[in-house]
Coordinates of C-alpha atoms (C1' of nucleotides) in Angstrom, one line a residue:
Chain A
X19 CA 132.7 84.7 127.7
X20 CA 132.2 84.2 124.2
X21 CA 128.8 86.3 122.8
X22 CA 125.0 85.1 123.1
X23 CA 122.7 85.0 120.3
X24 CA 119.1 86.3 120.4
X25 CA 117.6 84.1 122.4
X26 CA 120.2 83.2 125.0
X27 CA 120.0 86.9 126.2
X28 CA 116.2 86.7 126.2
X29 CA 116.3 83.9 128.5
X30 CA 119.4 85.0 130.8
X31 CA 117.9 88.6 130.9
X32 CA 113.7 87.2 130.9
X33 CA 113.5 89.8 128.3
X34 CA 111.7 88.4 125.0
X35 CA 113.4 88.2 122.1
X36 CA 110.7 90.8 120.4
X37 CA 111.5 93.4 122.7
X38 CA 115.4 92.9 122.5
X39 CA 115.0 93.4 118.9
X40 CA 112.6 96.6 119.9
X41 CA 115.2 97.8 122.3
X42 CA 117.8 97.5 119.4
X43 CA 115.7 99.5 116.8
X44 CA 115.1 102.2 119.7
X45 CA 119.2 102.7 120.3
X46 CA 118.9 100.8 123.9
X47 CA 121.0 98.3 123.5
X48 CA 123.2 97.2 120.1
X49 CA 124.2 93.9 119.4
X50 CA 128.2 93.5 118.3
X51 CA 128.0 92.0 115.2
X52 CA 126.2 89.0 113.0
X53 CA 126.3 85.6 113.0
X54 CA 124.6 85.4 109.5
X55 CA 121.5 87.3 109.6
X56 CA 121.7 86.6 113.2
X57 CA 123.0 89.1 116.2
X58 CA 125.4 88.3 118.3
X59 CA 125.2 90.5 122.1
X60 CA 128.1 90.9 123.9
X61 CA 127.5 89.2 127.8
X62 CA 127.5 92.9 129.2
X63 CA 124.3 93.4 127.0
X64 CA 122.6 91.9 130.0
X65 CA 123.9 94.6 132.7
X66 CA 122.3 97.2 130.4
X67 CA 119.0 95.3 130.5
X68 CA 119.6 95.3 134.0
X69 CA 120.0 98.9 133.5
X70 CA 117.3 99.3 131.6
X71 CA 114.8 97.2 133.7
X72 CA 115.6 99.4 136.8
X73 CA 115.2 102.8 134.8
X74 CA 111.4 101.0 134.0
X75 CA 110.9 100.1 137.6
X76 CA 111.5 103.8 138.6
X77 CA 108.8 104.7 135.9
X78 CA 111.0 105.9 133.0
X79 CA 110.1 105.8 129.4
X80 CA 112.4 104.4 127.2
X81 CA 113.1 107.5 125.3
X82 CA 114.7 109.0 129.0
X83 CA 116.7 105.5 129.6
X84 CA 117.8 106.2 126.2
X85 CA 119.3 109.5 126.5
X86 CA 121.2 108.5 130.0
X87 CA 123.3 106.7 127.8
X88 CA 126.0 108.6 126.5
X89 CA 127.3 108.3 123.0
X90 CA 130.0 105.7 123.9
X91 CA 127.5 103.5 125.4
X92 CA 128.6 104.1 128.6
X93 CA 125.9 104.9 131.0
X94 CA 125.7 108.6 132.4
X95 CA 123.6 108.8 134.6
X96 CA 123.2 112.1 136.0
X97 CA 122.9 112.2 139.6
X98 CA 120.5 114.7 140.0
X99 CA 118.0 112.8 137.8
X100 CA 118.3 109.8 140.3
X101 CA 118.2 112.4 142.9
X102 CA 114.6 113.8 141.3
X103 CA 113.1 110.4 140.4
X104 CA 113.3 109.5 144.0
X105 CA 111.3 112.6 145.3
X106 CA 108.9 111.6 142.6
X107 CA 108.8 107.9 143.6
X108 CA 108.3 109.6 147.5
X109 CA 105.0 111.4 146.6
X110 CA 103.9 108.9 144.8
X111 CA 104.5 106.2 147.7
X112 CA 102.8 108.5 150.1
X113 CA 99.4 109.3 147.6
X114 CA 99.1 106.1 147.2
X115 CA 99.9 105.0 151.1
X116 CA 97.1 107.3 152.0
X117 CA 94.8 105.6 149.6
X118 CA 96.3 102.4 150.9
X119 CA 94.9 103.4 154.7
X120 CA 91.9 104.4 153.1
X121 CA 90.8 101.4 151.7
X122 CA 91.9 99.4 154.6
X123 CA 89.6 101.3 157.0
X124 CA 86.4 101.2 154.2
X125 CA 87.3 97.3 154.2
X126 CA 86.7 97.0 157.9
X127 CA 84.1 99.9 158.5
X128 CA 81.0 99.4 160.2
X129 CA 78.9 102.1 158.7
X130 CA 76.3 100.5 156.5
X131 CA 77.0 101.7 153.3
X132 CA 80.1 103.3 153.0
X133 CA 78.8 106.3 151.6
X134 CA 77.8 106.9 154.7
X135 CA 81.1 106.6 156.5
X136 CA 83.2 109.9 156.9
X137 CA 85.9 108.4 156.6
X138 CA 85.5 107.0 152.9
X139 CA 83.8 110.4 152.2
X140 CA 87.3 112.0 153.3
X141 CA 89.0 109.6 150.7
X142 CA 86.8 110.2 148.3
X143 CA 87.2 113.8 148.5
X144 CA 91.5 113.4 147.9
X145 CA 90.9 111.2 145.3
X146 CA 88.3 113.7 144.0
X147 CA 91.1 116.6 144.3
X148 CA 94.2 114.4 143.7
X149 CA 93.0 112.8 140.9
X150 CA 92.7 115.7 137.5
X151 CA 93.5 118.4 139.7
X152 CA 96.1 117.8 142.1
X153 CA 99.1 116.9 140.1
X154 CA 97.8 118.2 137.3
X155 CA 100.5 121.5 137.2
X156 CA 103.0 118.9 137.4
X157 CA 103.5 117.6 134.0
X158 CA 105.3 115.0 132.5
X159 CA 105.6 113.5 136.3
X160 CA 105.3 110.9 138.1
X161 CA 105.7 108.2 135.6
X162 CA 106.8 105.9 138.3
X163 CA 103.4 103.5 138.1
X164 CA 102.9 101.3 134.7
X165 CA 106.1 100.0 135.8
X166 CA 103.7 98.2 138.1
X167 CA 101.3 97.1 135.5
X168 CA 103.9 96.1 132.9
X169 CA 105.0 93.9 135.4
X170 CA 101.9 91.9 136.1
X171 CA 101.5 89.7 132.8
Chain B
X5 CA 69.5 121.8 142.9
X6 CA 69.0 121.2 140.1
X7 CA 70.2 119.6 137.2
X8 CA 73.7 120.3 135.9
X9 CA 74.6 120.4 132.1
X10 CA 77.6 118.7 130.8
X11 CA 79.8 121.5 130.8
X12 CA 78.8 122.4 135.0
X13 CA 79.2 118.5 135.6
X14 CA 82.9 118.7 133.6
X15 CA 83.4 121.9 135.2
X16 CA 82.8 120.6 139.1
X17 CA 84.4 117.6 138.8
X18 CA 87.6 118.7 136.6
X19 CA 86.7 115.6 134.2
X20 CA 86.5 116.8 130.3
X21 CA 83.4 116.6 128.6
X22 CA 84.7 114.2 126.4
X23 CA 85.8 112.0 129.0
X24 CA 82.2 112.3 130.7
X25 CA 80.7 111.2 127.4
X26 CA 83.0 108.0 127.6
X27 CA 82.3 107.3 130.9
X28 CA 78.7 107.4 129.6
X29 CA 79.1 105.3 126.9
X30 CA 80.8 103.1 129.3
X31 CA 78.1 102.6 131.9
X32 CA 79.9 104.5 134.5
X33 CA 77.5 107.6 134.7
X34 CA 74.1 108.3 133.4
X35 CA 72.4 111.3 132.7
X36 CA 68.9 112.0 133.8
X37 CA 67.7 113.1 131.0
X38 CA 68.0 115.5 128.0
X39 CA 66.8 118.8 127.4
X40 CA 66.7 119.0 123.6
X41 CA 69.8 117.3 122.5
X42 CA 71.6 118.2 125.9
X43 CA 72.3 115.6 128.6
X44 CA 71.0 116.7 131.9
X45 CA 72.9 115.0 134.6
X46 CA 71.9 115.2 138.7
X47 CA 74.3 116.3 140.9
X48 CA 74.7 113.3 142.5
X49 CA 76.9 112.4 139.3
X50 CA 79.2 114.2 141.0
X51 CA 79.5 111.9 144.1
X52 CA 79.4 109.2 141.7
X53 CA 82.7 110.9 139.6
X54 CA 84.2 111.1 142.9
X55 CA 83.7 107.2 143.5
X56 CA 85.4 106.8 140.0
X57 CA 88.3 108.9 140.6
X58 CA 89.1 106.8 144.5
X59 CA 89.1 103.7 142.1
X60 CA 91.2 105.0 139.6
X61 CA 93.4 106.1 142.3
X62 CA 93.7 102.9 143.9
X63 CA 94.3 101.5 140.0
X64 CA 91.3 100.1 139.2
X65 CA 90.4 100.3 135.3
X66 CA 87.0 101.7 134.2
X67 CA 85.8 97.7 133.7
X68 CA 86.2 97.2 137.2
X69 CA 84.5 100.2 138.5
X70 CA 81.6 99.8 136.6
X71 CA 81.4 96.2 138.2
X72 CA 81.3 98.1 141.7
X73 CA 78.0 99.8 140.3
X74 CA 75.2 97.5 140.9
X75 CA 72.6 97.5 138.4
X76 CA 70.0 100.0 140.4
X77 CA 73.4 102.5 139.8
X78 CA 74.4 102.2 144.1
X79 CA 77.7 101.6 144.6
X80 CA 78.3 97.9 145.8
X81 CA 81.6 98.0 146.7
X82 CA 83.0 94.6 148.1
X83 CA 84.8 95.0 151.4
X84 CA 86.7 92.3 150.2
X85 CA 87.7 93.8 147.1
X86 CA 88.7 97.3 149.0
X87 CA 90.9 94.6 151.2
X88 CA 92.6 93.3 148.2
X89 CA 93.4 96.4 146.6
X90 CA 94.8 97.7 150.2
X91 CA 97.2 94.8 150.0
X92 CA 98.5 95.2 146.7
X93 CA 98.5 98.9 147.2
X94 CA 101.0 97.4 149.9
X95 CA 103.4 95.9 148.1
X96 CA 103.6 98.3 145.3
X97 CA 104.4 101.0 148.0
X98 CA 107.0 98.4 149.3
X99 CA 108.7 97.7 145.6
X100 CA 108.5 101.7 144.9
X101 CA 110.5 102.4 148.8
X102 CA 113.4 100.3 147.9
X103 CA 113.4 101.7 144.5
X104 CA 113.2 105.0 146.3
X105 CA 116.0 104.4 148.4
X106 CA 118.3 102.3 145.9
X107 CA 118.4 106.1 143.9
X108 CA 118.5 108.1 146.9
X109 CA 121.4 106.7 147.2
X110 CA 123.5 106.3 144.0
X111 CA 122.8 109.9 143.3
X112 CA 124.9 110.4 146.5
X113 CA 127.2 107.5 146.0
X114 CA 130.8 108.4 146.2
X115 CA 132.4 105.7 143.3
X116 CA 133.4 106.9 140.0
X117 CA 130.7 105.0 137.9
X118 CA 127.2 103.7 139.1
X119 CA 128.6 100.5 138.5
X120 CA 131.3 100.4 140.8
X121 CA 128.8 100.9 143.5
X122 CA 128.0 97.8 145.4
X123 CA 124.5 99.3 146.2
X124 CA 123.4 100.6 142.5
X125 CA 124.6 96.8 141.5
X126 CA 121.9 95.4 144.3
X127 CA 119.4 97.7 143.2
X128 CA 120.4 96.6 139.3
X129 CA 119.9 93.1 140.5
X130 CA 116.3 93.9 142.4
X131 CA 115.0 95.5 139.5
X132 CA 116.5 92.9 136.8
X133 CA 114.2 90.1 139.0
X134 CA 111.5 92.3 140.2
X135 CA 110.5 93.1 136.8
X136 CA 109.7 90.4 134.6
X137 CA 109.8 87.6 136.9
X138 CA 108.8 89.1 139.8
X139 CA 105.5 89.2 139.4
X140 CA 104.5 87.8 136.5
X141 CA 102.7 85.0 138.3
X142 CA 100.2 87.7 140.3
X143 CA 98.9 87.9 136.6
X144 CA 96.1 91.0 136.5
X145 CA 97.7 92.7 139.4
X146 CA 99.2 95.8 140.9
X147 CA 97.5 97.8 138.4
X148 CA 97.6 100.7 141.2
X149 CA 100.1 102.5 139.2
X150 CA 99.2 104.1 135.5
X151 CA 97.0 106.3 137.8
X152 CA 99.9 108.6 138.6
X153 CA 101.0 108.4 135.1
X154 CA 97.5 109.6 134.1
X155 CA 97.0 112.5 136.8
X156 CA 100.0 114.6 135.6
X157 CA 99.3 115.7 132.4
Chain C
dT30 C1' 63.1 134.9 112.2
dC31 C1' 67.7 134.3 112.0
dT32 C1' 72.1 133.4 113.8
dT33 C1' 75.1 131.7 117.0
dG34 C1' 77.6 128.3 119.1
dA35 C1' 77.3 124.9 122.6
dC36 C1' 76.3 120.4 122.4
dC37 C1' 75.4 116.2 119.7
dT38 C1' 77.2 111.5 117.2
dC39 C1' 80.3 108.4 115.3
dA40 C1' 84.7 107.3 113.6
dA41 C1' 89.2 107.7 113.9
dG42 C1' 93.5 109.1 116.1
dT43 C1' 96.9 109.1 120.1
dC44 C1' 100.4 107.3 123.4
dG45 C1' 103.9 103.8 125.0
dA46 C1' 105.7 99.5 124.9
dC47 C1' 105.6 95.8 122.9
dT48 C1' 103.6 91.6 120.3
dT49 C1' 102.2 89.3 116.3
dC50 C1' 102.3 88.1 111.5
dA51 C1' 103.7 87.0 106.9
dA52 C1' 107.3 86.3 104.1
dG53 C1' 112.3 85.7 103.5
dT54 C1' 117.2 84.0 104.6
dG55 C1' 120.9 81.3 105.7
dG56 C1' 123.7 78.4 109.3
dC57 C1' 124.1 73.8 110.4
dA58 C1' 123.1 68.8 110.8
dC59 C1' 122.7 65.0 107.9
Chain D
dG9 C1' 123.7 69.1 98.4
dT10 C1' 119.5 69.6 100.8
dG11 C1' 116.2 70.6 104.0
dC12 C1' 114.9 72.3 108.5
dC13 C1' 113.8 75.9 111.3
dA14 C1' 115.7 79.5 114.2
dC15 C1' 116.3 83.7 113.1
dT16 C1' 115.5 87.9 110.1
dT17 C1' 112.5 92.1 108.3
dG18 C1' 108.9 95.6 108.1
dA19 C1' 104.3 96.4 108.9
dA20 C1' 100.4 96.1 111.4
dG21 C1' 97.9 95.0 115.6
dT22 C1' 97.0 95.4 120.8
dC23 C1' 95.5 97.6 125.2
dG24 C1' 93.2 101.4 128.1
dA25 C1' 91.5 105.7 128.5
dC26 C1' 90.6 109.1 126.4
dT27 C1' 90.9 113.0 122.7
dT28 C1' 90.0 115.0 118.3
dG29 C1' 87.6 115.9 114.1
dA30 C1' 84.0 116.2 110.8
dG31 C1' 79.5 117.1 110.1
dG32 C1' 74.9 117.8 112.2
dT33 C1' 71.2 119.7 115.5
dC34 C1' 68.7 122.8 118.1
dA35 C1' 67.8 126.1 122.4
dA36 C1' 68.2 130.7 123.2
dG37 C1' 69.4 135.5 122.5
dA38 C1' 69.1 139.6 119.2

DNA sequence: TCTTGACCTCAAGTCGACTTCAAGTGGCAC
DNA sequence: GTGCCACTTGAAGTCGACTTGAGGTCAAGA
């Protein structure tokens, strides 16, 4: 398959041409060569943006997608990174499926004003705790959430 | 009791001074009064910081909270509102368990490269799709997420 | 009374991931 | 040969939630 210019990976990969060119400047992804001023990518490009796109979703920064690619380009992705961004992802998935049943019983809870039902109180109090306190110790975790956000445009 | 200075109220409730200033400035809190230059703030602006942290949790931004505060300062929180959030609460909680699994289990998988493994090329393909075009249409949504970002500092 | 220092205000800075903009270049159709 | 315009560059702007800094005020203790 013969290379892609700018904007044929941006619409293959759904990834806009601004950030391509972002990705480039950050060392993420390198185009082969130039077609005039323009870049050519190589068709693979677009496995690494698959790559890439999965290493957002899991709530990496750029800067750590970066450095699990080795020098070569090849990725190296160590296994016991995967192995600690899933534990991560499974405290986050349970804070927030606590918060999830939370909500769900405030949304169908008879007590007049939900301040006055002990069950919001009790969320109110984890959030309270969770919130500055609770994971605070913890830094630089638990990324795994703009993901979400970025998504939603 | 009786009334708390900014420093008790930042002390109690684990949010900075600074922070309680913005959330001030914001319309989120008020303080009662001032003694000399000094806000004086009631302890029920502790309740009330509690009430902000549960919608951060659940990723609400600050505009939105302050849009659950009707204007005599009681929470008027829309059951409807709590339902939605549950929901979308739900499906990032569903996008984050596959995730979870997918690196569960590459960082076990037996083939030589990540990309040999049918399984990491699924998850490749889930996150390539789920990113950018998954839910780009539910535009102003599952912002449940920079929360966890923002807890571990 | 004087000093201290906690608190005040307002403006500007930070962080991450991009997007947007103005100005320039050059491949390609005609 | 000429013009179009997709692409280029570097710099600056954006968004949300705060933080930080400079310079100022004043309540309270010595």
């Amino acid at each position: 398959m013969r290379d892609l210019d700018i904007t044929e990976v941006a619409q293959r990969s759904g990834v806009p041409a601004s950030a391509l060119r972002f990705y480039e400047q950050k060392g993420l992804i390198a185009a082969v060569g130039r077609r005039g001023l323009h870049r050519q990518f190589d068709p693979s490009v677009l496995e690494r943006l698959a790559l890439i796109a999965l290493g957002r979703s899991a709530g990496l920064s750029l800067d750590e997608i970066a450095s699990m690619f080795a020098a070569d380009g090849r990725p190296r992705v160590d296994r016991k990174v995967l192995a600690d961004k899933a534990d991560e992802l499974d405290r986050s998935i349970r804070k927030l499926q606590s918060m999830r049943d939370g909500l769900r019983h405030a949304a169908v809870c008879p007590a007049r004003s939900h301040m006055e039902c002990p069950t919001f109180r009790r969320l109110l109090n984890i959030a309270a705790h969770t919130d500055r306190k609770g994971t605070k110790k913890s830094s630089k975790k638990s990324s795994a959430a703009r993901s979400l956000k970025r998504k939603s445009k």
